[in-house]
CSV table of C-alpha atoms in Angstrom, one decimal:
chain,number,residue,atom,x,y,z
A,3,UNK,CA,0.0,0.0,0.0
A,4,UNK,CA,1.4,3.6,-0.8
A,5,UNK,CA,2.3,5.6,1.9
A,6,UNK,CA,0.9,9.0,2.1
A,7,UNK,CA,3.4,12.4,2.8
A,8,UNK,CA,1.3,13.7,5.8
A,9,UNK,CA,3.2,17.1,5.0
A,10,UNK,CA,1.4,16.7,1.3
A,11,UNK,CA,-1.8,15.7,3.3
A,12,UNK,CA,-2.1,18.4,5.2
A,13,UNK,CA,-1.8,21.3,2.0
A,14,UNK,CA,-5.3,21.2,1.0
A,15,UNK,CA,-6.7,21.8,4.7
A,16,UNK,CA,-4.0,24.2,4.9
A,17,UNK,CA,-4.9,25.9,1.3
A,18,UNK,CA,-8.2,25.8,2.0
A,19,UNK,CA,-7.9,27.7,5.6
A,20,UNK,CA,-5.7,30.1,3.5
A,21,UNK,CA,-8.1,30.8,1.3
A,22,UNK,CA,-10.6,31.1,3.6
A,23,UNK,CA,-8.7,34.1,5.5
A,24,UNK,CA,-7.8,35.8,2.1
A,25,UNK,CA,-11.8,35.9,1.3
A,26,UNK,CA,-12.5,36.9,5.4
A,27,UNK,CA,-10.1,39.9,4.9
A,28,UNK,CA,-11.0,40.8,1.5
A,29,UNK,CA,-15.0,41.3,2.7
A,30,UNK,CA,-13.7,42.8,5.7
A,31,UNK,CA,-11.9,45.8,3.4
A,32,UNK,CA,-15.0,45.9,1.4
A,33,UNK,CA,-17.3,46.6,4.0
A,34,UNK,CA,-15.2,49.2,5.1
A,35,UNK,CA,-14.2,51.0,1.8
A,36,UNK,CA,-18.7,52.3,1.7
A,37,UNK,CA,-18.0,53.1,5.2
A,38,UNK,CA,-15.7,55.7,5.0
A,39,UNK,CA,-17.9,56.7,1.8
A,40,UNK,CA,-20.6,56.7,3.5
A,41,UNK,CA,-18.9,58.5,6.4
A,42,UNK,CA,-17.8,61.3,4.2
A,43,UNK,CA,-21.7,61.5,2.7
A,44,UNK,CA,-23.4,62.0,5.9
A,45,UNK,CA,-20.7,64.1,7.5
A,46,UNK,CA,-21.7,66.9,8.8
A,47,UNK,CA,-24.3,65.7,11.3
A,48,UNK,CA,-23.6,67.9,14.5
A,49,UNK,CA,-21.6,71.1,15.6
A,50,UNK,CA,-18.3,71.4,14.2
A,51,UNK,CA,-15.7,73.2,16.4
A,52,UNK,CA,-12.8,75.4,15.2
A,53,UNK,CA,-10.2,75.9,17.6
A,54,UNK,CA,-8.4,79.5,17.3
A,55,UNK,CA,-5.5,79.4,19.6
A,56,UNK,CA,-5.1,83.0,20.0
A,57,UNK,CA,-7.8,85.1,21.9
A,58,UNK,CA,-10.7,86.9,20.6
A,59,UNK,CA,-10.5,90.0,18.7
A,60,UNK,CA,-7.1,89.3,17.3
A,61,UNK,CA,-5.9,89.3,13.5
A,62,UNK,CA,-6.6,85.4,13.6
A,63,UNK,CA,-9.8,85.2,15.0
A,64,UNK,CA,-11.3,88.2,12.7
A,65,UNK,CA,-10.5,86.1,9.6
A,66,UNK,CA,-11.7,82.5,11.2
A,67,UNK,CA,-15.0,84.0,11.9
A,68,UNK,CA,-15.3,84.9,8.6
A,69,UNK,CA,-14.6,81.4,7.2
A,70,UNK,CA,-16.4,80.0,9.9
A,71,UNK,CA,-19.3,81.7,9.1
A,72,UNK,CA,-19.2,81.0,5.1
A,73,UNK,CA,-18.4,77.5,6.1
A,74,UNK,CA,-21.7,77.1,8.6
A,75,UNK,CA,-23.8,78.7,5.6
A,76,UNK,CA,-22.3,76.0,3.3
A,77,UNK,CA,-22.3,72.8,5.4
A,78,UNK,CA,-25.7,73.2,6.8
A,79,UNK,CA,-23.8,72.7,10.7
A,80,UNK,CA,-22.7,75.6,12.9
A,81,UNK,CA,-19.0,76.0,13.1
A,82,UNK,CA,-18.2,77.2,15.9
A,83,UNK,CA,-14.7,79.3,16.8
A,84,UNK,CA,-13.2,78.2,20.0
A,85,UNK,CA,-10.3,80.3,21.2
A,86,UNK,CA,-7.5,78.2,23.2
A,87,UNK,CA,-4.9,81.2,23.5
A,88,UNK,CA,-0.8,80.4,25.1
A,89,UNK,CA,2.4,78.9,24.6
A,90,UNK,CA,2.5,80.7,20.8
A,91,UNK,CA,-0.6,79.0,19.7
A,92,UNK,CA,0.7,75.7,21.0
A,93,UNK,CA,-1.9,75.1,23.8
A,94,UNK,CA,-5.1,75.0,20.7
A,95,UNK,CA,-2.4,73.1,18.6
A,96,UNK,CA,-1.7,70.6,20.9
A,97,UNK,CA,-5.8,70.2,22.2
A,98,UNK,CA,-6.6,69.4,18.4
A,99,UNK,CA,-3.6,67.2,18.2
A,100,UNK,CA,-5.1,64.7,20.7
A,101,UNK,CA,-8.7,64.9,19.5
A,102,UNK,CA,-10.4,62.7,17.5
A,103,UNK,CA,-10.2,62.2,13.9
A,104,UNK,CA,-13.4,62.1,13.0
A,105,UNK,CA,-13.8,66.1,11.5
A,106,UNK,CA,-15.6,67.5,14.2
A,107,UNK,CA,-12.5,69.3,15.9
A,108,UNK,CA,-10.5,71.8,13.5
A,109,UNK,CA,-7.6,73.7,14.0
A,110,UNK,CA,-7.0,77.5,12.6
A,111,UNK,CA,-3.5,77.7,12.6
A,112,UNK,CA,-0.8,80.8,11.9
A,113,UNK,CA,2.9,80.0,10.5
A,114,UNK,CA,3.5,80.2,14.3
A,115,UNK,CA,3.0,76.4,13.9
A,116,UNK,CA,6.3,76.4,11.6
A,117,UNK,CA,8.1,78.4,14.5
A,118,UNK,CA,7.3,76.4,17.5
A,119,UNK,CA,9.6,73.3,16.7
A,120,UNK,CA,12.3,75.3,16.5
A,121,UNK,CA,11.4,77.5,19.9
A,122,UNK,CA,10.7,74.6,21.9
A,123,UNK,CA,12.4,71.1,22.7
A,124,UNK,CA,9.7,69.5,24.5
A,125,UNK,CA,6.4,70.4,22.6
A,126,UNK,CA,3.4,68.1,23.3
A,127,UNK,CA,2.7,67.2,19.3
A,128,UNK,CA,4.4,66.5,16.4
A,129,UNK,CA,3.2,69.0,13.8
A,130,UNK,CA,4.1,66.6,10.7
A,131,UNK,CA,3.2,63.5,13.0
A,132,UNK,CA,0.1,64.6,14.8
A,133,UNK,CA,-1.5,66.6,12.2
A,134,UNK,CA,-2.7,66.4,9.2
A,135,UNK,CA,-2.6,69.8,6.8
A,136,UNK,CA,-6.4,71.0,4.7
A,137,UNK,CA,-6.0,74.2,3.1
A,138,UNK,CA,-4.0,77.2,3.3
A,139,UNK,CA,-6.5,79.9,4.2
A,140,UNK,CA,-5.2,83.7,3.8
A,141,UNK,CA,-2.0,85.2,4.3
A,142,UNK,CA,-1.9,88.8,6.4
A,143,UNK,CA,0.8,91.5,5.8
A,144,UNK,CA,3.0,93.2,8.8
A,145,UNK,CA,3.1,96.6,9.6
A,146,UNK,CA,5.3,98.3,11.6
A,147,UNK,CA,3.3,100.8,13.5
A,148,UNK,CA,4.3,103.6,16.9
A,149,UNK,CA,3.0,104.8,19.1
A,150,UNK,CA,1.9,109.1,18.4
A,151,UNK,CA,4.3,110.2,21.1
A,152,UNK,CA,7.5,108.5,19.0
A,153,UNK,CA,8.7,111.6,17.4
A,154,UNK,CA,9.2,110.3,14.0
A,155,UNK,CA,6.7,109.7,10.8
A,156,UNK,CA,9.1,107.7,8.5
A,157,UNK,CA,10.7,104.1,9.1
A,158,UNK,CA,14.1,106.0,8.9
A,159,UNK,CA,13.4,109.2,11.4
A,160,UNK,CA,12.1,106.0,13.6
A,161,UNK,CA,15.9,104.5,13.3
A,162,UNK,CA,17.2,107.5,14.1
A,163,UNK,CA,15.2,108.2,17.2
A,164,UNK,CA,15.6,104.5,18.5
A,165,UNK,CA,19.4,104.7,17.9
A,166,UNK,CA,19.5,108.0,20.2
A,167,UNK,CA,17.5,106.4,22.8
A,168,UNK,CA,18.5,102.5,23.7
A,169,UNK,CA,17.3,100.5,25.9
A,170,UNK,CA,14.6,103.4,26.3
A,171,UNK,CA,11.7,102.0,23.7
A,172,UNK,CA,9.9,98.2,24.2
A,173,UNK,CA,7.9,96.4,21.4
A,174,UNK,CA,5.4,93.5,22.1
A,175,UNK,CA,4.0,90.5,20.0
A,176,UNK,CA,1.7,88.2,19.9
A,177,UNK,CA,3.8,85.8,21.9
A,178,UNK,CA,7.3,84.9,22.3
A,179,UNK,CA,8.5,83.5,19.0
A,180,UNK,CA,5.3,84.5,17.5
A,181,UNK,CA,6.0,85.6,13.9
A,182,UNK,CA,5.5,89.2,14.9
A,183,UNK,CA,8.2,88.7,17.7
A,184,UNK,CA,10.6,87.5,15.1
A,185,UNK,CA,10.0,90.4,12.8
A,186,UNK,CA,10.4,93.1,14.9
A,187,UNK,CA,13.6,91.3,16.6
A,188,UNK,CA,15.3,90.8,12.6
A,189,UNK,CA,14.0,94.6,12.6
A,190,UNK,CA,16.0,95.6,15.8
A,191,UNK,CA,19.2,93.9,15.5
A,192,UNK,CA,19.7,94.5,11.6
A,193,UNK,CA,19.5,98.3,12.2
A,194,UNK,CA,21.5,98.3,15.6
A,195,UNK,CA,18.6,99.0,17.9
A,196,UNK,CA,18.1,98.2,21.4
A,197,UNK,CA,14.9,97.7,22.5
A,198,UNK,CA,12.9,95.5,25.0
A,199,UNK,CA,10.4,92.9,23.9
A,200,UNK,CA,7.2,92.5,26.0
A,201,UNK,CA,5.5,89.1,25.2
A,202,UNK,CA,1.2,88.9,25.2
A,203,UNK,CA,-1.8,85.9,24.9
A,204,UNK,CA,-2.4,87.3,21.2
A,205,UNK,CA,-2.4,90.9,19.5
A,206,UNK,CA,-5.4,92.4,20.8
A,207,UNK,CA,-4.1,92.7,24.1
A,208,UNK,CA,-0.9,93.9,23.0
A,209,UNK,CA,-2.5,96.5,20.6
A,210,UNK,CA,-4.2,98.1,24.0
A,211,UNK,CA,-1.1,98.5,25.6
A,212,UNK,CA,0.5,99.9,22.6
A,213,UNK,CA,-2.3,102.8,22.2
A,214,UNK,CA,-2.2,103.1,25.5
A,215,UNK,CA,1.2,104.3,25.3
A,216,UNK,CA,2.6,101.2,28.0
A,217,UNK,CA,5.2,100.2,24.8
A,218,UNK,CA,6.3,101.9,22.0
A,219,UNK,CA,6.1,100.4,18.8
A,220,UNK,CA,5.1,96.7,17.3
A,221,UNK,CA,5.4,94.5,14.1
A,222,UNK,CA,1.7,93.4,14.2
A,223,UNK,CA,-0.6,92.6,11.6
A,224,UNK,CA,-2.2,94.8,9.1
A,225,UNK,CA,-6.1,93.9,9.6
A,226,UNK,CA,-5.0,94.1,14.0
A,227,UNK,CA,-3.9,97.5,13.9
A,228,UNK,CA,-6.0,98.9,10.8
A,229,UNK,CA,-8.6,100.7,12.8
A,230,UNK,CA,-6.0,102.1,15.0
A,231,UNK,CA,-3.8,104.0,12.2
A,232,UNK,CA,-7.4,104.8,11.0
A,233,UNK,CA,-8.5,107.2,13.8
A,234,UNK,CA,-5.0,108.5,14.2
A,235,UNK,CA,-4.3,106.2,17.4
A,236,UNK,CA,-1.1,104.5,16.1
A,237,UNK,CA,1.5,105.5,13.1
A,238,UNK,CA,1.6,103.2,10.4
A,239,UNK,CA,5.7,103.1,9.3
A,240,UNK,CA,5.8,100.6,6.9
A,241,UNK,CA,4.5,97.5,5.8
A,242,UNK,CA,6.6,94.0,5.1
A,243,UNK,CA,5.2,93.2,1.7
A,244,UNK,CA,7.1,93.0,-1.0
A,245,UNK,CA,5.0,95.4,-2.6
A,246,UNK,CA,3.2,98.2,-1.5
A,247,UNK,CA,-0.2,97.4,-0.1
A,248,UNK,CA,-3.2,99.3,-2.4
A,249,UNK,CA,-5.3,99.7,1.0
A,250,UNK,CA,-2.1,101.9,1.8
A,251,UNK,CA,-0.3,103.1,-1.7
A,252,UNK,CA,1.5,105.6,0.2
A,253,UNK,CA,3.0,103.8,2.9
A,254,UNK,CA,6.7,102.2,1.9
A,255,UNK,CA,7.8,98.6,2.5
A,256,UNK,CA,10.3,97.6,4.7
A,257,UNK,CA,12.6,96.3,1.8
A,258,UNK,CA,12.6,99.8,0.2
A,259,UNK,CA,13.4,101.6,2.8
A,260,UNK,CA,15.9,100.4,5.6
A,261,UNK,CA,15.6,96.4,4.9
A,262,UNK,CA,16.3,95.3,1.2
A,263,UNK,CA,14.9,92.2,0.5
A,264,UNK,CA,13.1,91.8,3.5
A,265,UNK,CA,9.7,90.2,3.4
A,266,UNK,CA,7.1,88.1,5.9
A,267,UNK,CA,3.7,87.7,6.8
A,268,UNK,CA,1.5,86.1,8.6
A,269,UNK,CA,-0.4,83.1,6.5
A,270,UNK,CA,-3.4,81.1,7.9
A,271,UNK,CA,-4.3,77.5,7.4
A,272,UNK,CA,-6.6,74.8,8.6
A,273,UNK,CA,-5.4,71.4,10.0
A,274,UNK,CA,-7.2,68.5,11.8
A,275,UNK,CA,-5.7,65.4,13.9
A,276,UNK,CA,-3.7,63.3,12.0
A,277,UNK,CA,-6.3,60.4,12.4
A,278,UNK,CA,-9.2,61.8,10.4
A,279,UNK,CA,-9.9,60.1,7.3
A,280,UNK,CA,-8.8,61.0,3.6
A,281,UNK,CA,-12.6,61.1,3.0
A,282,UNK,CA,-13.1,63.9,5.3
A,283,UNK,CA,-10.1,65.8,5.0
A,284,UNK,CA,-11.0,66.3,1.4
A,285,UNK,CA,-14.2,67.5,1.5
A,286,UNK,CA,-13.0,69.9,3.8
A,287,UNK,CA,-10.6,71.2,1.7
A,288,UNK,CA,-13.5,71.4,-0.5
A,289,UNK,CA,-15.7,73.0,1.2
A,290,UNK,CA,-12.7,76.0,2.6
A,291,UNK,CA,-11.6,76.2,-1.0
A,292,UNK,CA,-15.1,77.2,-2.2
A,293,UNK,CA,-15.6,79.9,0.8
A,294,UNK,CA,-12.4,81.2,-0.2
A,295,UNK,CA,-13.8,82.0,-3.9
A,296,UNK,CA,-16.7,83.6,-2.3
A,297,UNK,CA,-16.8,87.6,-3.3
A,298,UNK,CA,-18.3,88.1,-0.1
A,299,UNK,CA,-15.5,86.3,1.6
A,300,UNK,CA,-12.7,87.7,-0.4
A,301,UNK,CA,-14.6,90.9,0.3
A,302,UNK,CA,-14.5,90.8,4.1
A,303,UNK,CA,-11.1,89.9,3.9
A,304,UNK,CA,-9.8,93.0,1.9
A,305,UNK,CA,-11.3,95.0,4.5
A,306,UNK,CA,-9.0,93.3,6.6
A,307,UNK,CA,-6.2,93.8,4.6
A,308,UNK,CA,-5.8,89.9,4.3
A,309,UNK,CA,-5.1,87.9,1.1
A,310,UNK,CA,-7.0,84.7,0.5
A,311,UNK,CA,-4.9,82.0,-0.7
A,312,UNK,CA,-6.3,78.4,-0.8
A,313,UNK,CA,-4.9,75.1,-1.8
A,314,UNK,CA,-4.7,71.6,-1.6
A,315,UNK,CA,-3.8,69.6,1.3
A,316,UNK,CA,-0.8,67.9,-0.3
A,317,UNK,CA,0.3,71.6,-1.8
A,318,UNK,CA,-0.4,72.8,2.1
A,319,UNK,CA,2.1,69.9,3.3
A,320,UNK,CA,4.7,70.6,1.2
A,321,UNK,CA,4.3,74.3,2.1
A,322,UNK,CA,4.5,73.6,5.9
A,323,UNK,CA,7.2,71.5,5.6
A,324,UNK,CA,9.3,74.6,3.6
A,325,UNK,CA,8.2,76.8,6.1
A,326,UNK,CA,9.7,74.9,8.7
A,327,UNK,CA,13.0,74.9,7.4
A,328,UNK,CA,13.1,79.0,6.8
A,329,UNK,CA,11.8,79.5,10.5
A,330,UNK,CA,14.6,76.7,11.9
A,331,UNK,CA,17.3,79.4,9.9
A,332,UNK,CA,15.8,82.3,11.4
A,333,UNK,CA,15.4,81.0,14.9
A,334,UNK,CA,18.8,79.4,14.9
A,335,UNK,CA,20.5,83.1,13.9
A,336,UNK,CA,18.5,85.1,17.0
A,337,UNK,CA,19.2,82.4,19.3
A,338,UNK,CA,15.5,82.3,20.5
A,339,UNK,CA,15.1,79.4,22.8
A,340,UNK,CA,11.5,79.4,24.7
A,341,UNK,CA,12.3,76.3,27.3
């Protein structure tokens, strides 16, 4: 009688179970590809939440309400602004880093996001890791504005008169390593003035000191101090466009006068926790993309004296990770180190 192989026996149970998993798995994936579908169909179905982690009032928050209200109008759910200020916008950042990925918790971030990983050692999240990018929003010039009682009314009588004085003028920001800390400090030590930087939760409360007199001059931007240079409360210097701005054709740029070259602003984005599904993420970017192309958005923001940009998320990653490198260069020269 012939022997039997029992390795050769055992192949077609083995096959069989093989073949059996393969099929298990391959339903499996195919119940969940219609989910995510179907996810992306129904979603809105409740209150979404948009974290601004600077407080309210401020340069960022004017231009997420206005998204956030276009956005409500579109999706048919409210979208609600949350403001989370501190820590440089890391304290919002790092709340919708740990939040659920299911599109119901967005962040409104500034290029502070960019700054922070090269200002702090021991952040909470990983910007690349813990986030996922969704559309560049707007991007909102600088301006270099004093207070009435600086005797000068040009960026260069303003040199002049901080040069005679040291150590007698302070600036604020938004925040410590806050974009408009890092322009006015490129500002100050490029043209040899000494000055002392005085750190706030955001622009707005910084702006009330400044008009009140309590500091002397700021790189904050345009749409914060607008209504200020408006009714004569503040001098507007300069801007840090490349170009003149055509709300303010007759105010110079930085690069033109005392800085060639020089250039920053303060762009906008919306990002949500690295978890959330492809599904969602793009019809968000969808969604932001058409508000942006709204007249009455763009229109609002003009006011504001801020540019809507728009993009796609892959376009926005690439840009983040860019802007991360410039910041690390910058940071690195002033020796900024906020732990």
């Amino acid at each position: 009688m012939k022997k039997t192989d029992p390795n050769t026996a055992q192949r077609p149970k083995n096959l069989r179970r093989l073949c059996l998993a393969l099929l298990s798995g391959a339903a499996g994936m195919a119940a969940l590809a219609p989910m995510g579908f179907a996810q992306a169909q129904s979603y809105p179905s409740k209150p979404i939440t948009l974290v601004v982690p600077f407080p309210p009032g401020g340069p960022t928050d004017q231009v997420a309400r206005v998204l956030a209200q276009k956005l409500t109008e579109q999706m048919g759910q409210s979208v609600v602004v949350d403001n989370k200020p501190g820590a440089n916008g890391n304290i919002g950042g790092a709340q919708v880093a740990k939040a659920a990925g299911d599109g119901y918790t967005l962040l409104y971030n500034t290029s502070s996001i960019t700054l922070s990983p090269a200002l702090y050692k021991n952040l909470s999240y990983d910007v690349q890791k813990d986030l996922t990018p969704v559309a560049l929003t707007a991007v909102v010039p600088l301006a270099l504005v004093v207070h009435p009682s600086i005797p000068a009314n040009t960026v260069r009588e303003f040199v002049e008169y901080a040069r005679a004085n040291p150590d007698k003028l302070s600036y604020g920001s938004a925040g410590n390593g806050n974009v408009t800390h890092l322009a006015a400090f490129q500002f100050t030590k490029n043209l040899g003035i000494e000055a002392t930087h005085v750190s706030y939760r955001g622009s707005a409360p910084a702006d009330v000191d400044l008009v009140a007199g309590q500091i002397q001059f700021m790189t904050d931007t345009i749409n914060s101090v607008m209504p200020f240079v408006n009714d004569k409360r503040l001098k507007l210097l300069a801007v840090t466009t490349a170009k003149r701005m055509s709300l303010f054709p007759n105010v110079p740029t930085l690069a033109e006068t005392v800085m060639p070259g020089f250039e920053a602003g303060a762009w906008q984005g919306v990002m949500v926790p690295a978890k959330t599904p492809p599904e969602l993420v793009q019809r968000l970017n969808a969604e932001i993309n058409k508000a942006l192309q709204s007249d009455e958005v763009r229109a609002k923001l003009a006011i504001q004296g801020a540019e809507p940009l728009g993009s796609t998320p892959e376009e926005y990653r690439t840009y983040i990770g860019k802007e991360l490198q410039r910041w690390a260069g910058v940071v690195k020269s002033t020796g900024i180190k906020l732990d």
